[in-house]
Amino acid sequence: MALLPIVRFPDPRLREPTVEVTVFDADLARLIEDMAETMYAANGAGLAAIQVGVHQRIFIVEGGAAGGSENDPPVVFINPTIEWLSDETEENDEGCLSFPGIYVPVKRSLRARLRAFDVHGKAFIAEGEGLYARAMQHENDHLINRLLIDYVGPIKRQMIRRKLERDAEEGIEYPAQE
Ligand code: NI
């Protein structure tokens, strides 16, 4: 396994299109293992492949965030589609490993149901509420190039961009964060 460098905003790779996974092989399994290790090392609740520079429709959600125990393996979503989102919404602070140190309130559907494939290419349905629903919606956003910063107004957007650009110039590394 290997730690992968996380692509941070405003890196343009976060806005490049993602493609469907068509081959479910050992390389895919290895990528997902590396993504899991990278997510755990950064204390993230989820991670999309595009955040490690791989433009495929893949994301993972940490076991605890997915409603299980922290010792559970991450839930792997390949080629996901959103089947249903509840009309009922909830606003909560949200972070992203591509926006270290930034938290913004985002209104999301309280419950979500997604259809996806696992690492073996087997179809499954995931349904969750609260944090799990939020994590699935957040990670799915990455696959369509929608980012945390798209949920804030122009002034805050400018502040976030400046801060992350400054941090990058100064080479600031972040400690473990949500
Ligand atoms: Ni994110």
PDB file of C-alpha atoms and ligand atoms in Angstrom:
ATOM      1  CA  MET A   1       0.000   0.000   0.000  1.00  0.00           C
ATOM      2  CA  ALA A   2       1.075   3.541  -0.526  1.00  0.00           C
ATOM      3  CA  LEU A   3       0.092   7.020   0.530  1.00  0.00           C
ATOM      4  CA  LEU A   4      -0.998   9.108  -2.441  1.00  0.00           C
ATOM      5  CA  PRO A   5      -0.571  12.888  -2.661  1.00  0.00           C
ATOM      6  CA  ILE A   6      -3.918  14.655  -2.257  1.00  0.00           C
ATOM      7  CA  VAL A   7      -4.788  17.204  -4.943  1.00  0.00           C
ATOM      8  CA  ARG A   8      -5.735  20.483  -3.308  1.00  0.00           C
ATOM      9  CA  PHE A   9      -7.854  23.355  -4.528  1.00  0.00           C
ATOM     10  CA  PRO A  10      -7.230  25.392  -6.699  1.00  0.00           C
ATOM     11  CA  ASP A  11      -5.456  22.633  -8.651  1.00  0.00           C
ATOM     12  CA  PRO A  12      -7.305  22.499 -12.015  1.00  0.00           C
ATOM     13  CA  ARG A  13      -7.326  18.681 -11.977  1.00  0.00           C
ATOM     14  CA  LEU A  14     -10.277  18.863  -9.557  1.00  0.00           C
ATOM     15  CA  ARG A  15     -12.325  20.341 -12.442  1.00  0.00           C
ATOM     16  CA  GLU A  16     -11.442  17.775 -15.086  1.00  0.00           C
ATOM     17  CA  PRO A  17     -14.081  15.221 -16.138  1.00  0.00           C
ATOM     18  CA  THR A  18     -14.151  11.698 -14.733  1.00  0.00           C
ATOM     19  CA  VAL A  19     -14.820   8.499 -16.695  1.00  0.00           C
ATOM     20  CA  GLU A  20     -16.585   5.244 -15.866  1.00  0.00           C
ATOM     21  CA  VAL A  21     -14.565   2.316 -14.579  1.00  0.00           C
ATOM     22  CA  THR A  22     -14.742  -0.511 -17.129  1.00  0.00           C
ATOM     23  CA  VAL A  23     -12.148  -2.972 -15.798  1.00  0.00           C
ATOM     24  CA  PHE A  24     -12.419  -4.469 -12.313  1.00  0.00           C
ATOM     25  CA  ASP A  25      -8.950  -5.878 -11.823  1.00  0.00           C
ATOM     26  CA  ALA A  26      -6.038  -6.007  -9.387  1.00  0.00           C
ATOM     27  CA  ASP A  27      -4.926  -2.501 -10.363  1.00  0.00           C
ATOM     28  CA  LEU A  28      -8.325  -1.156  -9.353  1.00  0.00           C
ATOM     29  CA  ALA A  29      -8.162  -3.031  -6.034  1.00  0.00           C
ATOM     30  CA  ARG A  30      -4.684  -1.624  -5.382  1.00  0.00           C
ATOM     31  CA  LEU A  31      -5.825   1.929  -6.170  1.00  0.00           C
ATOM     32  CA  ILE A  32      -8.682   1.573  -3.697  1.00  0.00           C
ATOM     33  CA  GLU A  33      -6.363   0.226  -0.991  1.00  0.00           C
ATOM     34  CA  ASP A  34      -4.067   3.185  -1.525  1.00  0.00           C
ATOM     35  CA  MET A  35      -7.022   5.584  -1.414  1.00  0.00           C
ATOM     36  CA  ALA A  36      -8.134   4.050   1.899  1.00  0.00           C
ATOM     37  CA  GLU A  37      -4.666   4.387   3.396  1.00  0.00           C
ATOM     38  CA  THR A  38      -4.488   7.994   2.178  1.00  0.00           C
ATOM     39  CA  MET A  39      -7.923   8.814   3.616  1.00  0.00           C
ATOM     40  CA  TYR A  40      -7.065   7.307   7.019  1.00  0.00           C
ATOM     41  CA  ALA A  41      -3.717   9.104   7.167  1.00  0.00           C
ATOM     42  CA  ALA A  42      -5.493  12.415   6.546  1.00  0.00           C
ATOM     43  CA  ASN A  43      -8.350  11.573   8.951  1.00  0.00           C
ATOM     44  CA  GLY A  44     -10.934  12.046   6.207  1.00  0.00           C
ATOM     45  CA  ALA A  45     -14.510  10.746   6.186  1.00  0.00           C
ATOM     46  CA  GLY A  46     -14.314  10.063   2.456  1.00  0.00           C
ATOM     47  CA  LEU A  47     -12.123  10.411  -0.608  1.00  0.00           C
ATOM     48  CA  ALA A  48     -12.755  10.457  -4.337  1.00  0.00           C
ATOM     49  CA  ALA A  49     -10.222   9.109  -6.850  1.00  0.00           C
ATOM     50  CA  ILE A  50     -10.080  12.507  -8.566  1.00  0.00           C
ATOM     51  CA  GLN A  51      -8.568  13.851  -5.318  1.00  0.00           C
ATOM     52  CA  VAL A  52      -5.524  11.656  -5.892  1.00  0.00           C
ATOM     53  CA  GLY A  53      -5.345  12.597  -9.578  1.00  0.00           C
ATOM     54  CA  VAL A  54      -7.225   9.579 -10.961  1.00  0.00           C
ATOM     55  CA  HIS A  55     -10.122  10.717 -13.142  1.00  0.00           C
ATOM     56  CA  GLN A  56     -12.383   7.720 -12.697  1.00  0.00           C
ATOM     57  CA  ARG A  57     -15.821   7.481 -11.126  1.00  0.00           C
ATOM     58  CA  ILE A  58     -14.699   6.066  -7.768  1.00  0.00           C
ATOM     59  CA  PHE A  59     -15.061   7.205  -4.178  1.00  0.00           C
ATOM     60  CA  ILE A  60     -14.842   5.674  -0.718  1.00  0.00           C
ATOM     61  CA  VAL A  61     -16.591   6.529   2.552  1.00  0.00           C
ATOM     62  CA  GLU A  62     -14.985   5.691   5.893  1.00  0.00           C
ATOM     63  CA  GLY A  63     -16.706   2.896   7.841  1.00  0.00           C
ATOM     64  CA  GLY A  64     -17.739   5.050  10.801  1.00  0.00           C
ATOM     65  CA  ALA A  65     -19.098   7.782   8.537  1.00  0.00           C
ATOM     66  CA  ALA A  66     -21.012   5.081   6.647  1.00  0.00           C
ATOM     67  CA  GLY A  67     -22.941   4.231   9.797  1.00  0.00           C
ATOM     68  CA  GLY A  68     -20.776   1.326  10.949  1.00  0.00           C
ATOM     69  CA  SER A  69     -17.771   1.119  13.231  1.00  0.00           C
ATOM     70  CA  GLU A  70     -14.454   2.878  12.654  1.00  0.00           C
ATOM     71  CA  ASN A  71     -12.932  -0.586  12.294  1.00  0.00           C
ATOM     72  CA  ASP A  72     -15.175  -1.427   9.352  1.00  0.00           C
ATOM     73  CA  PRO A  73     -13.533  -1.151   5.946  1.00  0.00           C
ATOM     74  CA  PRO A  74     -14.534   1.841   3.839  1.00  0.00           C
ATOM     75  CA  VAL A  75     -17.560   1.479   1.575  1.00  0.00           C
ATOM     76  CA  VAL A  76     -16.346   1.567  -2.030  1.00  0.00           C
ATOM     77  CA  PHE A  77     -18.524   3.249  -4.670  1.00  0.00           C
ATOM     78  CA  ILE A  78     -17.649   2.639  -8.312  1.00  0.00           C
ATOM     79  CA  ASN A  79     -19.669   4.231 -11.151  1.00  0.00           C
ATOM     80  CA  PRO A  80     -22.262   5.486  -8.639  1.00  0.00           C
ATOM     81  CA  THR A  81     -25.591   7.018  -9.544  1.00  0.00           C
ATOM     82  CA  ILE A  82     -27.887   8.858  -7.183  1.00  0.00           C
ATOM     83  CA  GLU A  83     -31.216   7.041  -7.107  1.00  0.00           C
ATOM     84  CA  TRP A  84     -33.020   9.203  -4.618  1.00  0.00           C
ATOM     85  CA  LEU A  85     -32.495  12.224  -2.390  1.00  0.00           C
ATOM     86  CA  SER A  86     -34.921  13.198   0.356  1.00  0.00           C
ATOM     87  CA  ASP A  87     -36.698  16.534   0.091  1.00  0.00           C
ATOM     88  CA  GLU A  88     -35.881  17.017   3.737  1.00  0.00           C
ATOM     89  CA  THR A  89     -32.538  18.772   4.066  1.00  0.00           C
ATOM     90  CA  GLU A  90     -30.037  19.532   6.784  1.00  0.00           C
ATOM     91  CA  GLU A  91     -27.355  22.214   6.934  1.00  0.00           C
ATOM     92  CA  ASN A  92     -24.048  21.286   8.525  1.00  0.00           C
ATOM     93  CA  ASP A  93     -20.407  22.289   8.401  1.00  0.00           C
ATOM     94  CA  GLU A  94     -18.515  20.279   5.835  1.00  0.00           C
ATOM     95  CA  GLY A  95     -14.824  19.806   5.185  1.00  0.00           C
ATOM     96  CA  CYS A  96     -12.871  18.278   2.299  1.00  0.00           C
ATOM     97  CA  LEU A  97      -9.358  16.866   2.097  1.00  0.00           C
ATOM     98  CA  SER A  98      -8.807  19.073  -0.974  1.00  0.00           C
ATOM     99  CA  PHE A  99      -9.641  22.140   1.180  1.00  0.00           C
ATOM    100  CA  PRO A 100      -7.541  21.530   4.295  1.00  0.00           C
ATOM    101  CA  GLY A 101      -8.554  23.622   7.290  1.00  0.00           C
ATOM    102  CA  ILE A 102     -11.711  24.944   5.567  1.00  0.00           C
ATOM    103  CA  TYR A 103     -15.211  24.229   6.842  1.00  0.00           C
ATOM    104  CA  VAL A 104     -18.336  25.676   5.303  1.00  0.00           C
ATOM    105  CA  PRO A 105     -22.025  25.121   5.968  1.00  0.00           C
ATOM    106  CA  VAL A 106     -23.641  23.095   3.181  1.00  0.00           C
ATOM    107  CA  LYS A 107     -27.306  22.200   2.897  1.00  0.00           C
ATOM    108  CA  ARG A 108     -27.736  18.561   1.822  1.00  0.00           C
ATOM    109  CA  SER A 109     -30.564  16.082   1.596  1.00  0.00           C
ATOM    110  CA  LEU A 110     -30.934  14.371   4.956  1.00  0.00           C
ATOM    111  CA  ARG A 111     -31.261  10.936   3.309  1.00  0.00           C
ATOM    112  CA  ALA A 112     -29.750   9.558   0.134  1.00  0.00           C
ATOM    113  CA  ARG A 113     -29.869   6.339  -1.858  1.00  0.00           C
ATOM    114  CA  LEU A 114     -27.149   5.496  -4.373  1.00  0.00           C
ATOM    115  CA  ARG A 115     -26.604   2.591  -6.708  1.00  0.00           C
ATOM    116  CA  ALA A 116     -22.989   1.623  -7.373  1.00  0.00           C
ATOM    117  CA  PHE A 117     -20.597  -1.249  -7.981  1.00  0.00           C
ATOM    118  CA  ASP A 118     -18.120  -2.633  -5.480  1.00  0.00           C
ATOM    119  CA  VAL A 119     -14.471  -3.411  -6.158  1.00  0.00           C
ATOM    120  CA  HIS A 120     -15.452  -6.805  -7.645  1.00  0.00           C
ATOM    121  CA  GLY A 121     -17.947  -5.239 -10.031  1.00  0.00           C
ATOM    122  CA  LYS A 122     -20.978  -6.354  -8.035  1.00  0.00           C
ATOM    123  CA  ALA A 123     -23.913  -3.937  -7.980  1.00  0.00           C
ATOM    124  CA  PHE A 124     -25.248  -2.755  -4.633  1.00  0.00           C
ATOM    125  CA  ILE A 125     -27.519  -0.112  -3.184  1.00  0.00           C
ATOM    126  CA  ALA A 126     -26.435   2.153  -0.353  1.00  0.00           C
ATOM    127  CA  GLU A 127     -28.927   4.120   1.680  1.00  0.00           C
ATOM    128  CA  GLY A 128     -28.025   6.398   4.517  1.00  0.00           C
ATOM    129  CA  GLU A 129     -28.950   9.460   6.482  1.00  0.00           C
ATOM    130  CA  GLY A 130     -27.171  12.251   8.269  1.00  0.00           C
ATOM    131  CA  LEU A 131     -23.403  12.001   7.965  1.00  0.00           C
ATOM    132  CA  TYR A 132     -23.523   9.013   5.589  1.00  0.00           C
ATOM    133  CA  ALA A 133     -25.969  10.754   3.253  1.00  0.00           C
ATOM    134  CA  ARG A 134     -23.854  13.908   3.409  1.00  0.00           C
ATOM    135  CA  ALA A 135     -20.627  12.013   2.693  1.00  0.00           C
ATOM    136  CA  MET A 136     -22.166  10.226  -0.317  1.00  0.00           C
ATOM    137  CA  GLN A 137     -23.469  13.516  -1.735  1.00  0.00           C
ATOM    138  CA  HIS A 138     -20.151  15.293  -1.109  1.00  0.00           C
ATOM    139  CA  GLU A 139     -18.061  12.543  -2.714  1.00  0.00           C
ATOM    140  CA  ASN A 140     -20.454  12.167  -5.629  1.00  0.00           C
ATOM    141  CA  ASP A 141     -20.062  15.917  -6.209  1.00  0.00           C
ATOM    142  CA  HIS A 142     -16.333  15.351  -6.800  1.00  0.00           C
ATOM    143  CA  LEU A 143     -17.160  13.039  -9.703  1.00  0.00           C
ATOM    144  CA  ILE A 144     -19.068  15.847 -11.422  1.00  0.00           C
ATOM    145  CA  ASN A 145     -16.391  18.406 -10.499  1.00  0.00           C
ATOM    146  CA  ARG A 146     -18.548  20.206  -7.969  1.00  0.00           C
ATOM    147  CA  LEU A 147     -16.542  21.416  -4.991  1.00  0.00           C
ATOM    148  CA  LEU A 148     -17.126  22.732  -1.489  1.00  0.00           C
ATOM    149  CA  ILE A 149     -16.272  26.236  -2.676  1.00  0.00           C
ATOM    150  CA  ASP A 150     -19.214  26.170  -5.112  1.00  0.00           C
ATOM    151  CA  TYR A 151     -21.571  26.273  -2.121  1.00  0.00           C
ATOM    152  CA  VAL A 152     -20.371  29.612  -0.742  1.00  0.00           C
ATOM    153  CA  GLY A 153     -20.890  33.202  -1.884  1.00  0.00           C
ATOM    154  CA  PRO A 154     -18.339  35.188  -3.944  1.00  0.00           C
ATOM    155  CA  ILE A 155     -16.680  36.950  -0.996  1.00  0.00           C
ATOM    156  CA  LYS A 156     -16.081  33.797   1.007  1.00  0.00           C
ATOM    157  CA  ARG A 157     -15.004  32.018  -2.176  1.00  0.00           C
ATOM    158  CA  GLN A 158     -12.295  34.626  -2.701  1.00  0.00           C
ATOM    159  CA  MET A 159     -11.145  34.304   0.928  1.00  0.00           C
ATOM    160  CA  ILE A 160     -10.872  30.520   0.689  1.00  0.00           C
ATOM    161  CA  ARG A 161      -8.972  30.708  -2.586  1.00  0.00           C
ATOM    162  CA  ARG A 162      -6.494  33.258  -1.204  1.00  0.00           C
ATOM    163  CA  LYS A 163      -5.917  31.244   1.965  1.00  0.00           C
ATOM    164  CA  LEU A 164      -5.242  27.996   0.114  1.00  0.00           C
ATOM    165  CA  GLU A 165      -3.007  29.714  -2.437  1.00  0.00           C
ATOM    166  CA  ARG A 166      -1.034  31.344   0.393  1.00  0.00           C
ATOM    167  CA  ASP A 167      -0.754  28.043   2.276  1.00  0.00           C
ATOM    168  CA  ALA A 168       0.519  26.349  -0.900  1.00  0.00           C
ATOM    169  CA  GLU A 169       3.121  29.083  -1.465  1.00  0.00           C
ATOM    170  CA  GLU A 170       4.322  28.749   2.110  1.00  0.00           C
ATOM    171  CA  GLY A 171       4.314  24.969   1.826  1.00  0.00           C
ATOM    172  CA  ILE A 172       2.076  24.571   4.869  1.00  0.00           C
ATOM    173  CA  GLU A 173       1.300  20.967   5.701  1.00  0.00           C
ATOM    174  CA  TYR A 174      -1.830  20.278   7.597  1.00  0.00           C
ATOM    175  CA  PRO A 175      -2.173  18.045  10.603  1.00  0.00           C
ATOM    176  CA  ALA A 176      -4.807  15.353  10.684  1.00  0.00           C
ATOM    177  CA  GLN A 177      -8.240  16.851  10.140  1.00  0.00           C
ATOM    178  CA  GLU A 178     -11.796  15.796   9.555  1.00  0.00           C
TER     179      GLU A 178
HETATM  180 NI    NI B   1     -14.105  16.419  -0.746  1.00  0.00          NI
END
